[in-house]
XYZ file of C-alpha atoms in Angstrom:
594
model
C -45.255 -124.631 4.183
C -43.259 -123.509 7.100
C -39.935 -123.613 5.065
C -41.501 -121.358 2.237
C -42.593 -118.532 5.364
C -39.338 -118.896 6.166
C -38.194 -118.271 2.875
C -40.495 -115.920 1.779
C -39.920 -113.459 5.201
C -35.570 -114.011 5.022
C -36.256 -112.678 1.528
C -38.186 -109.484 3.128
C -35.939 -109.202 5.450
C -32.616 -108.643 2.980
C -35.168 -106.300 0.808
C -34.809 -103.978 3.483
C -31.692 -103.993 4.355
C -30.634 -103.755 1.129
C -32.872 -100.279 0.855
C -31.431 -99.316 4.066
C -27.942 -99.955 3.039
C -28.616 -97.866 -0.501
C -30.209 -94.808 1.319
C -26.629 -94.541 3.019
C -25.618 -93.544 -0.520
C -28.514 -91.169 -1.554
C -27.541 -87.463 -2.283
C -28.636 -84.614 -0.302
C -30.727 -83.816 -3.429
C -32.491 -87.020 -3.303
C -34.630 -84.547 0.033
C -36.978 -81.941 -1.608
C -39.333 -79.884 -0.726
C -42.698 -80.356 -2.404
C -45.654 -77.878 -2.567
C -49.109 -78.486 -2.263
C -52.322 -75.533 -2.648
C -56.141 -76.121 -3.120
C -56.317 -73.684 -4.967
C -53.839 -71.626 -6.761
C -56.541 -68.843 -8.953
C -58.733 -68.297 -5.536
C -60.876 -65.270 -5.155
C -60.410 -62.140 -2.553
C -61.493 -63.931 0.665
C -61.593 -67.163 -0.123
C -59.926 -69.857 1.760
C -57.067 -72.112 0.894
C -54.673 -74.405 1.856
C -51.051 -74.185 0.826
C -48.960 -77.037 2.200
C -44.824 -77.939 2.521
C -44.336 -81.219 2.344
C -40.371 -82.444 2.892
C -40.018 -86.139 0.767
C -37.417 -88.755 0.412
C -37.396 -89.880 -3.474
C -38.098 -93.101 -3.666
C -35.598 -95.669 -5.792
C -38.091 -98.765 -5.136
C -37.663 -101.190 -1.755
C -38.712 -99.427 1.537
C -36.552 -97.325 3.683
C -36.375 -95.511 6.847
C -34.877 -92.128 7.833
C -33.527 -91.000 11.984
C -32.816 -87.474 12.695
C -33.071 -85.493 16.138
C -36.100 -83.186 14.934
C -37.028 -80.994 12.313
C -36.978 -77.252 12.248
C -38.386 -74.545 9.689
C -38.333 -71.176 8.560
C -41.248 -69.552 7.467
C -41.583 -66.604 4.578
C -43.239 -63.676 5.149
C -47.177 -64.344 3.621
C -47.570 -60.432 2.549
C -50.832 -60.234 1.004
C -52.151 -63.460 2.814
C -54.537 -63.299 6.173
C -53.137 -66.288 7.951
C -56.595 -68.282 9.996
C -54.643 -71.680 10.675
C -51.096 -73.222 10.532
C -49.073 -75.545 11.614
C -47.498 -79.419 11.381
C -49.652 -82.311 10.361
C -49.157 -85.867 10.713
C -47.029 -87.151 7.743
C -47.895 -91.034 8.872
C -45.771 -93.739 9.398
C -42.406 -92.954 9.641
C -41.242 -96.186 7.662
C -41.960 -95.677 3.933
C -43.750 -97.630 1.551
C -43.691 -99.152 -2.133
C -45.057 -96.483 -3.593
C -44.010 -92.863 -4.395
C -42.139 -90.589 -2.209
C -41.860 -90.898 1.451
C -43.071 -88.060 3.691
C -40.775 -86.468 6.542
C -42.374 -83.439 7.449
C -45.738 -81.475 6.581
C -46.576 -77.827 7.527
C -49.729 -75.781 6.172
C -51.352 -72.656 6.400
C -54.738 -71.886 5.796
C -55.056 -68.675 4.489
C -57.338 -65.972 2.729
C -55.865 -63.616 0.103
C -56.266 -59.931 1.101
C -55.966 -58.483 -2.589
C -56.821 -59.033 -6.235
C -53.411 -59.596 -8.268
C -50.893 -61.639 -8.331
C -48.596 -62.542 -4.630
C -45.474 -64.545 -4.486
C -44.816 -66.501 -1.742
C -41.164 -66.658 -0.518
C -39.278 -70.261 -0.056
C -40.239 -72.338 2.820
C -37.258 -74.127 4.341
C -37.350 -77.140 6.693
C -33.727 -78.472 8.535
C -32.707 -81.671 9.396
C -29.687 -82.997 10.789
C -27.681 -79.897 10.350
C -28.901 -79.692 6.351
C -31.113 -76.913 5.132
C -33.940 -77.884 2.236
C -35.989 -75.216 0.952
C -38.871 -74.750 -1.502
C -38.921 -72.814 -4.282
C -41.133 -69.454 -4.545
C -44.766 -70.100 -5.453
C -46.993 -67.457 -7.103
C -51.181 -67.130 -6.504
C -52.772 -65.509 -8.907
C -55.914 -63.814 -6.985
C -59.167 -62.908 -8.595
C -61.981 -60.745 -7.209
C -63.647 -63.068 -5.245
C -66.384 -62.254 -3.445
C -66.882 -58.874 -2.216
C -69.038 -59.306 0.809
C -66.083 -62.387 2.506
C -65.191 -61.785 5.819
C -61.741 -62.148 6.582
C -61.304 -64.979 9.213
C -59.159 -63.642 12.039
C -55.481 -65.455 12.631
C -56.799 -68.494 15.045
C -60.053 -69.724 14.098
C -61.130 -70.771 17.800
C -60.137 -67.970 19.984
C -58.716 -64.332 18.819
C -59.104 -60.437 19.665
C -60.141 -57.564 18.031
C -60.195 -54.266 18.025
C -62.379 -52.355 16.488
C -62.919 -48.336 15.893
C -66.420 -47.203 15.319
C -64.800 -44.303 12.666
C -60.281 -44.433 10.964
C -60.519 -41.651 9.726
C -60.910 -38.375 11.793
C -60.619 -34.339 12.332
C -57.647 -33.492 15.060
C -60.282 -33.217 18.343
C -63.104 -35.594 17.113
C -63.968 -38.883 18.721
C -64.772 -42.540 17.786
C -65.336 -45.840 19.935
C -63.108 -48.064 20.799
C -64.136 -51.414 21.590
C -61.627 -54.654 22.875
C -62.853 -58.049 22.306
C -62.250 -60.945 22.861
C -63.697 -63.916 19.642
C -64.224 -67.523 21.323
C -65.075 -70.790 19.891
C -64.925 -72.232 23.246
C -67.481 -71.836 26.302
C -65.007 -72.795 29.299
C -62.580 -69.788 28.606
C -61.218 -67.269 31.252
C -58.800 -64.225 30.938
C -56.010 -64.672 33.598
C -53.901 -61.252 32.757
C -53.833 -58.633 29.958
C -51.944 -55.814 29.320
C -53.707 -52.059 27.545
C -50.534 -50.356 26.299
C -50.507 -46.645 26.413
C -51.201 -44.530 23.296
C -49.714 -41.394 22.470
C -51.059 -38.785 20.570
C -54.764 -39.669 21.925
C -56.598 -38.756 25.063
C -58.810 -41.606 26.289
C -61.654 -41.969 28.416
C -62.949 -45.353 29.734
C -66.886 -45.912 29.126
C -68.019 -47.906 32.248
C -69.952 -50.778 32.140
C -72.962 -51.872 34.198
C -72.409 -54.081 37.608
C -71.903 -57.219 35.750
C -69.964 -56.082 32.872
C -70.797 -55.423 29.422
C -73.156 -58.150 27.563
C -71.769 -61.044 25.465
C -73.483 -61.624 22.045
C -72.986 -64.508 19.540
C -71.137 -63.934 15.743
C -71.047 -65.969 13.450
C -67.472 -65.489 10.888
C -66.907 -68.360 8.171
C -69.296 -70.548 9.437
C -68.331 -70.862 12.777
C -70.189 -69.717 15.710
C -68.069 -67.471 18.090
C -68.922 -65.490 22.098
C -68.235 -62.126 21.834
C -66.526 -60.938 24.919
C -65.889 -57.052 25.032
C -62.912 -56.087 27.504
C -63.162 -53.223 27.132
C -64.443 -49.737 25.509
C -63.556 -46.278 25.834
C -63.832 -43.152 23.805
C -60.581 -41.558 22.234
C -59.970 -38.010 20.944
C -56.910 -37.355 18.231
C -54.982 -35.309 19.687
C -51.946 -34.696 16.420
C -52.201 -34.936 12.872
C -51.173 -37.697 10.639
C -51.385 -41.782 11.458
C -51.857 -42.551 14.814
C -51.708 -46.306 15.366
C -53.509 -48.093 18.435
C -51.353 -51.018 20.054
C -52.989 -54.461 20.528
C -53.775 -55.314 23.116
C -52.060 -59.038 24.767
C -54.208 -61.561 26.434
C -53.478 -64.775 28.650
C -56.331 -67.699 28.420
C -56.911 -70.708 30.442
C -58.457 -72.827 28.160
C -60.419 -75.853 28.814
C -59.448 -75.385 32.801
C -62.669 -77.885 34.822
C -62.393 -79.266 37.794
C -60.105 -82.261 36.924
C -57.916 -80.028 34.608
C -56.379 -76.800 34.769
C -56.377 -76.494 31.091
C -54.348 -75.117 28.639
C -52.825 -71.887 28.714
C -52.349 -69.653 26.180
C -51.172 -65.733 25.007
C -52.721 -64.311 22.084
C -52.801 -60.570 20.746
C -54.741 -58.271 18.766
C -54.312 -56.601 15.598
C -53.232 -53.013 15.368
C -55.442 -50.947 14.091
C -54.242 -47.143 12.522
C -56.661 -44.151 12.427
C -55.828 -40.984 9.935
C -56.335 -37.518 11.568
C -57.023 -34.635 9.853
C -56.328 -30.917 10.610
C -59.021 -28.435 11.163
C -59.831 -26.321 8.399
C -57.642 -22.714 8.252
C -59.655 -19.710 8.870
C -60.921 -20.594 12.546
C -62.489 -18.111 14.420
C -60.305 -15.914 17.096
C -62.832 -17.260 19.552
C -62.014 -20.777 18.768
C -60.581 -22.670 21.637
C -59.934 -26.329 20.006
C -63.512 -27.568 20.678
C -64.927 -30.186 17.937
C -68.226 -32.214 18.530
C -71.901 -31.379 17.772
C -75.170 -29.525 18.900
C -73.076 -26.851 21.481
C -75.454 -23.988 23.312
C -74.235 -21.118 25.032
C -75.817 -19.737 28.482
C -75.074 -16.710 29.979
C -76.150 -14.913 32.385
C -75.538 -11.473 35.102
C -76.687 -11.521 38.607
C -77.648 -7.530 37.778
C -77.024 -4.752 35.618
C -76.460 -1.526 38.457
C -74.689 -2.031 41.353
C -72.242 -0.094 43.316
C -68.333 -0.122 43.745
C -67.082 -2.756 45.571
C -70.172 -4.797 44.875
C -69.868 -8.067 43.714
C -71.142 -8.762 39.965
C -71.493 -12.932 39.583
C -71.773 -13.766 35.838
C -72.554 -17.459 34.549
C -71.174 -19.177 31.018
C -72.410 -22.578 30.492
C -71.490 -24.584 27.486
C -72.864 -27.906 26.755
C -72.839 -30.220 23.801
C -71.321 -33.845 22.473
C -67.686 -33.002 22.383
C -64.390 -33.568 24.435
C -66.244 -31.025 27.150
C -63.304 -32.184 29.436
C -60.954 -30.522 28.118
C -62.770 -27.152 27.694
C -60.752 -24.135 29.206
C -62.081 -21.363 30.617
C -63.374 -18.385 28.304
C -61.748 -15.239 28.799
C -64.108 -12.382 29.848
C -63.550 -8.731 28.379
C -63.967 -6.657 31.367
C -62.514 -2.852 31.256
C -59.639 -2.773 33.481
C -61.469 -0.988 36.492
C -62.839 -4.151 37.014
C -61.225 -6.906 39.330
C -62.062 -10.486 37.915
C -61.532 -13.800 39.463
C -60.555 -16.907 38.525
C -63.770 -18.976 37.587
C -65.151 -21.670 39.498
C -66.067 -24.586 37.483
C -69.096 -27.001 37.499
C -69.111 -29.922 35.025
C -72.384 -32.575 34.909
C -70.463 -34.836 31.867
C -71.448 -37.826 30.706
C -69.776 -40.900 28.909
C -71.134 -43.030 26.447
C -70.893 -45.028 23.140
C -71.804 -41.912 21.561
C -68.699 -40.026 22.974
C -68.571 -37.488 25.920
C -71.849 -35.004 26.257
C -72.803 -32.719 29.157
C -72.009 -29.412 30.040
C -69.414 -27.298 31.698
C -70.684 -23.924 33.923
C -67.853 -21.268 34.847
C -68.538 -19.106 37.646
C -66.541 -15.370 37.563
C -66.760 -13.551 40.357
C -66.153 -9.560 39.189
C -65.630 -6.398 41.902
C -66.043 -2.780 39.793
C -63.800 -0.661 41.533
C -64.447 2.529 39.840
C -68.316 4.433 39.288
C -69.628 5.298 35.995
C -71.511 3.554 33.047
C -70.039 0.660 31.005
C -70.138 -1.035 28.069
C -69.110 -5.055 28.120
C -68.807 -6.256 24.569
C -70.371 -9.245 23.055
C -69.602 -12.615 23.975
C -68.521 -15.067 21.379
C -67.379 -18.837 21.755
C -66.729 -20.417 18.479
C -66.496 -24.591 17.969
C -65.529 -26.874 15.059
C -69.365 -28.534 14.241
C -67.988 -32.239 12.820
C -71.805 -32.525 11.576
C -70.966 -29.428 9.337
C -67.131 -29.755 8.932
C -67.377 -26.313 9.687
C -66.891 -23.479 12.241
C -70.124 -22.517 14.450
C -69.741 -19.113 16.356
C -72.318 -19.071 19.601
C -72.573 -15.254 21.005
C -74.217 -13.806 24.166
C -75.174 -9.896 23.390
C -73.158 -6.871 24.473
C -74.110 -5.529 28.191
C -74.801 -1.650 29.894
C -73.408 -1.951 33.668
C -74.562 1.129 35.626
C -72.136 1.152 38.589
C -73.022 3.755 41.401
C -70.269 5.519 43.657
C -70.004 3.338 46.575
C -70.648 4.459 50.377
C -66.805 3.696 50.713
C -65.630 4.777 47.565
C -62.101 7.056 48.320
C -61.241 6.714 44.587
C -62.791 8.307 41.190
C -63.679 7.121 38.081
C -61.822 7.647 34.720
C -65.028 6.647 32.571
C -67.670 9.460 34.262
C -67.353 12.821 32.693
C -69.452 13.975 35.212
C -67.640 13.583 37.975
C -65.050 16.324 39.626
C -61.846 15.963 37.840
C -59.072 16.378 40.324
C -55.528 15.157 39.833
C -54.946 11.573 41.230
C -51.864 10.027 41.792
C -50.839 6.140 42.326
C -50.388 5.175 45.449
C -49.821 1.602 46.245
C -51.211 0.533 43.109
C -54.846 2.597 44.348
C -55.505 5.717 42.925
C -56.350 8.859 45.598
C -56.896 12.276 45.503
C -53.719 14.421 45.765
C -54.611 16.336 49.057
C -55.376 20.240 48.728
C -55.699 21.048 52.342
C -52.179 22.541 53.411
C -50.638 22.177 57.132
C -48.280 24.743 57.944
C -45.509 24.088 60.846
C -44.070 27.242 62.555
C -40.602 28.418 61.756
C -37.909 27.347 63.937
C -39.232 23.881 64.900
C -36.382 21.369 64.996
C -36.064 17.344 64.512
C -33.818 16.828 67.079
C -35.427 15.561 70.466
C -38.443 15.136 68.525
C -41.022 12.515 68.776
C -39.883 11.684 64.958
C -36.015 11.512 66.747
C -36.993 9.240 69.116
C -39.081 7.000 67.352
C -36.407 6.793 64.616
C -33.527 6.146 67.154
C -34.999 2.863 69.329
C -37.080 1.724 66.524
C -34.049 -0.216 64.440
C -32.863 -2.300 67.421
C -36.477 -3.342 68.297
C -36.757 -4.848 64.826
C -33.198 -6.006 65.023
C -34.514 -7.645 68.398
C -37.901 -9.132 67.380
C -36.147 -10.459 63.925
C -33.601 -12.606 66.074
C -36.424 -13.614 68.456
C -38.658 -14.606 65.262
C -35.589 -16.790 63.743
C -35.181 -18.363 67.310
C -38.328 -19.515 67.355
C -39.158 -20.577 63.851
C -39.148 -24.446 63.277
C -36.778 -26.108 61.601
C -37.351 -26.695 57.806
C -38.990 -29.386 57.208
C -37.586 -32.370 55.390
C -40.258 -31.603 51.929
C -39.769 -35.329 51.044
C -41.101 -36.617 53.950
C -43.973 -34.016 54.039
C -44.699 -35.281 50.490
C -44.815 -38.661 51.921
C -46.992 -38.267 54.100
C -49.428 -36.373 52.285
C -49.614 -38.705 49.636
C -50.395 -41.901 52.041
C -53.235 -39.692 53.776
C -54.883 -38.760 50.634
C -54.536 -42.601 49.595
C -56.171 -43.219 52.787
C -59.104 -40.682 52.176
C -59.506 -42.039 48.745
C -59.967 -45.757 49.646
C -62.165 -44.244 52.386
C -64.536 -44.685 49.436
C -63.324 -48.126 48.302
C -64.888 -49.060 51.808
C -68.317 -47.178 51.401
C -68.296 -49.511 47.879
C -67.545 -52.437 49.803
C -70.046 -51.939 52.937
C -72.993 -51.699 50.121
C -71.594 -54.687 48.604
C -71.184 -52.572 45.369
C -67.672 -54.589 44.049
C -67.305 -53.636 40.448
C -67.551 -50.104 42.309
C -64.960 -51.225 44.838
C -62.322 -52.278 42.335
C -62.984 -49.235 40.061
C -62.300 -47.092 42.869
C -59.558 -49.046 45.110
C -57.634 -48.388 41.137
C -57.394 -45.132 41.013
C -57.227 -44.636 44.590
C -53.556 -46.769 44.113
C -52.589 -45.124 40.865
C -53.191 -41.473 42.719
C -51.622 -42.906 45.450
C -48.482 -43.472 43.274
C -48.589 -40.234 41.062
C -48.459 -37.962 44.168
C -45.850 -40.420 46.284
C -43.075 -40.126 43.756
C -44.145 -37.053 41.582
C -45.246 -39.048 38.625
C -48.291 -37.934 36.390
C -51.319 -40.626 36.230
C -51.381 -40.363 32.505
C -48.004 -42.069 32.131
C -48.543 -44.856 34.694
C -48.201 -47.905 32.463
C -47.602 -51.123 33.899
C -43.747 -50.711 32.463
C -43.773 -47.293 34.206
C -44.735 -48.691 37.401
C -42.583 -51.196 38.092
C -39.808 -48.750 37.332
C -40.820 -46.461 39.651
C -40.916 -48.707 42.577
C -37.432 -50.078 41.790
C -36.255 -46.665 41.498
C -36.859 -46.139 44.883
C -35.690 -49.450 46.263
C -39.386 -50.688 47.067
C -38.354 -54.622 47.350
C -39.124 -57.221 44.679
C -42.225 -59.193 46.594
C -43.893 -55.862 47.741
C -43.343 -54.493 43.544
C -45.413 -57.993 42.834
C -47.993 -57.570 45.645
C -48.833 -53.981 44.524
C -48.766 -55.289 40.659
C -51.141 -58.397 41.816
C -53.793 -55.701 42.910
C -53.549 -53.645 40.381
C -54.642 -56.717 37.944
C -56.819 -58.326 40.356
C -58.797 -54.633 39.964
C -58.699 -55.115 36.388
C -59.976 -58.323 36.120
C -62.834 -57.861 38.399
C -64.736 -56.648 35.293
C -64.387 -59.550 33.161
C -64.150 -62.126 36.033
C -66.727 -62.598 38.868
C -64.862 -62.353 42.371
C -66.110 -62.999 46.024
C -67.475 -60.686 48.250
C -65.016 -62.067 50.952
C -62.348 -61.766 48.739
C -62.401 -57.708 48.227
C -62.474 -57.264 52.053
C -58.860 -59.541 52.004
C -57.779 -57.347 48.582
C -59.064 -54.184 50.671
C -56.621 -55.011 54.139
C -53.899 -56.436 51.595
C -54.117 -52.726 49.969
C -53.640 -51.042 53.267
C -50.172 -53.040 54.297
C -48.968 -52.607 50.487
C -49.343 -48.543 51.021
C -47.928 -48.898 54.678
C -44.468 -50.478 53.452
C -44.326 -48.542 50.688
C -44.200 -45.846 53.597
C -41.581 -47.544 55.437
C -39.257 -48.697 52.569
C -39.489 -45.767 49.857
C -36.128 -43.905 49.372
């Protein structure tokens, strides 16, 4: 019995050797690639798996393949929403009697995006410095079923971005919302980054003290935590396709006390909004506003007053629209009228629903001249998006009565009725030319004057008092360092309130302010607009002027500490060491800035 084992397993033995010693001899063709799908007629939606499967054929005996790893190249899946992919376990290395051994697996699972037909490109995998591709493989897509959601590119954790309207009039809003899809509970954001988009003007809806609310969705049968980042409101500011960059996210997870998890980077889709132009024949009061439900108040403080006076006169506007960016209107006043700039009042609000409120402008107007006058009607014109078309609000046409003032020296060119002398310009003032004549007698002479005198010690007195002035005028200022330090005592002022945040224990107001207050901070140190402070823009500024490496970092690490304390809960004790840590950033900044 023992001699026939011994047989039996010397006769195993030279089996496979012999099949090792014949796959010395096999062809690189005797390698394919095989193809595997579940489903090759699927429907819009529907899921599949498509697999690439790299064999050995098989002559019969067992054999055994080395090689120092295996690479691929993937084709482009156009027409394919990619939920799942990667390498799966092909088994035992060591082959068996029957069929073809397995080197190497990788599969996709996938949804098709549109009815028709989509070829796949080859798949390639490479081995020991050979290359063995597929060859092209064609699905021929029906129309599935219309009401499949499309499974997002990882199937445990992914972001979104979603925009409450694509298609929109130059000037109209829509919501933006960031979020972040989990599968997992123990997840945590450890850094993001919110590119800049041109061609929009944003404003960030805030959320309450402890963030905005997770909900639960359920996508292909899986249960998912909704986690919004973020949401603001944007306003199309061109024509044409305006695409918003995703957004990039770093996870920790699975992190627990015994493990600090895994750590990965994911990033959102893209998503593109079409904007439309306004419609052509827009009102000549039209000054770019589009929203909903405006109203016009006006109002003046009196209708008879007398030169000199002061006449206040109120406009407020209020509706659902970018009320932000509302200018000024432009009063018609006759020109013997002075008018000041306005003063502006704003109560705005920001929500989901876009930006509502209203906006008051205050003119302050000085009738120099008497008489009675007419002030046309007032019209302010809008682009109503409920409509799609142009809304003209108008405050009625006003008598002013202005009475000659108890200083009055001039007259007025509107009242017929008053006596009609001729006036000359004087000074930019109007007078009366005198009619009152002074007569000097003959034979009086300049010389020894008053006038003479005057006119001869008078020059080197100036001279005198010009050289004295000079003397004693301080040097000019370096304006570099006055900008310096302006900007560090504003930054001061402004995290003035960081601390008022911080002494109520209001943090989420804390971080929201200590941000800007550093981002204003930077925009009036080195003369940079805070619309264009990305976190690319940044970091170039600071190099620019030779701020060192570690105190670049520590001014970074704020900045995203800020940023996460609306997603992440963070101690109270540790905002007081972010607030000092703040302080000494700004102070070498000071010191070091070239």
């Amino acid at each position: 019995m023992k001699n026939w084992l011994n047989i039996t397993f010397s006769k195993y033995i030279l089996g496979v050797l012999f099949s090792l010693a014949s796959f010395q001899n096999f062809a690189q063709g005797d390698i394919y690639v095989d193809i595997e799908c579940s489903n090759q007629y699927p429907g819009v939606g529907e899921q599949i798996k498509i697999s690439y499967i790299l064999k050995l054929k098989m002559k019969g005996g067992m054999a055994s393949i080395s090689h120092s790893g295996i690479k691929i190249k993937k084709p482009a899946m156009t027409g394919l929403n990619i939920t799942q992919e990667g390498s799966e376990s092909t088994g035992f290395s060591f082959g068996s009697m029957g069929g073809d051994m397995k080197l190497s697996k990788y599969s996709f699972i996938a949804q098709p995006t549109k009815k028709g037909t989509i070829k796949i490109d080859p798949f390639t995998f490479y081995m020991n410095g050979e290359s063995y591709t597929s060859d092209s493989y064609t699905l021929n897509v029906g129309e599935g079923d219309p009401k499949a959601k499309i499974v997002p590119t990882n199937s445990n954790y992914f972001l979104r971005i979603d925009i409450s309207k694509s298609d929109l009039y130059i000037g109209e809003h829509a919501l933006v919302t960031y979020k972040l899809y989990s599968h997992y509970s123990n997840i945590s954001i450890t850094n993001y980054d919110f590119p800049m988009t041109n061609g929009l003007w944003k404003e960030e809806i805030k959320s309450g003290a402890n963030g905005w609310p997770q909900t639960q969705e359920t996508i292909g049968g899986k249960a998912y935590l909704v986690i919004p980042l973020k949401k603001e409101i944007i306003y199309a500011q061109k024509t044409g396709k305006v695409e918003i960059p995703g957004i990039t996210v770093d996870l920790n997870i699975g992190g627990g006390f015994f493990s600090q998890g895994t750590k990965e980077t994911i990033k959102s889709n893209s998503p593109t909004i079409n904007v439309k132009p306004l419609p052509v024949g827009a009102p000549k009061s039209f000054d770019n506003q589009v929203g909903k439900n405006y109203k016009l108040e006006m109002s003046y403080s009196t209708n008879q007053l007398k030169t000199g006076e002061a006449l206040d006169v109120k406009i407020k506007i209020k509706g659902v629209g970018n009320i932000k960016k509302m200018n000024p209107p432009v009063l018609e006043f006759p020109t013997d009228f002075e008018v000041f700039d306005a003063e502006v009042q704003d109560n705005i609000k920001i929500s989901t629903s876009g930006t509502s409120g209203s906006k008051e402008f205050s003119y302050l107007v000085i009738p120099r001249h008497h008489g009675t006058f007419e002030i046309p009607e007032f019209n302010y014109s809008y682009f109503d998006i409920s409509t799609k078309s142009y809304k003209t609000l108008s405050f009625p046409a006003q008598t002013l009565e202005i009475a000659k003032g108890d200083n009055e020296s001039i007259a007025s060119t509107n009242n017929f009725n008053t006596n009609k002398e001729e006036v000359e310009v004087l000074n930019n003032e109007i007078r009366h030319i005198s009619t009152k004549t002074k007569l000097e007698k003959s034979g009086t002479y300049f010389f020894k004057s008053s006038s003479f005198w005057m006119g001869l010690t008078l020059p080197p007195l100036l001279i005198l008092s010009a050289f004295i002035f000079i003397g004693l005028k301080p040097k000019e200022r370096d304006e570099s360092k006055v900008a310096m330090k302006n900007a560090s005592k504003k930054a001061f002022k402004t995290l003035a309130a960081a601390d008022a945040c911080l002494k109520s224990k209001d943090d989420l107001g804390f971080y929201e302010a200590l941000y800007k207050g550093m981002l204003q901070y930077l925009s009036n140190k080195f003369v940079v607009p805070t619309s264009s402070l990305t976190k690319e823009n940044i970091k170039q500024t600071l190099i620019d002027h030779a701020i060192p490496e570690t105190l670049t970092q520590d001014f970074m690490s704020v900045l995203d500490e800020c940023e996460m304390a609306r997603f992440a809960p963070i101690t109270h004790s540790g905002a007081h060491q972010t607030m000092d840590k703040t302080k000494s950033i700004i102070q070498n900044i000071e010191k070091n800035a070239k």
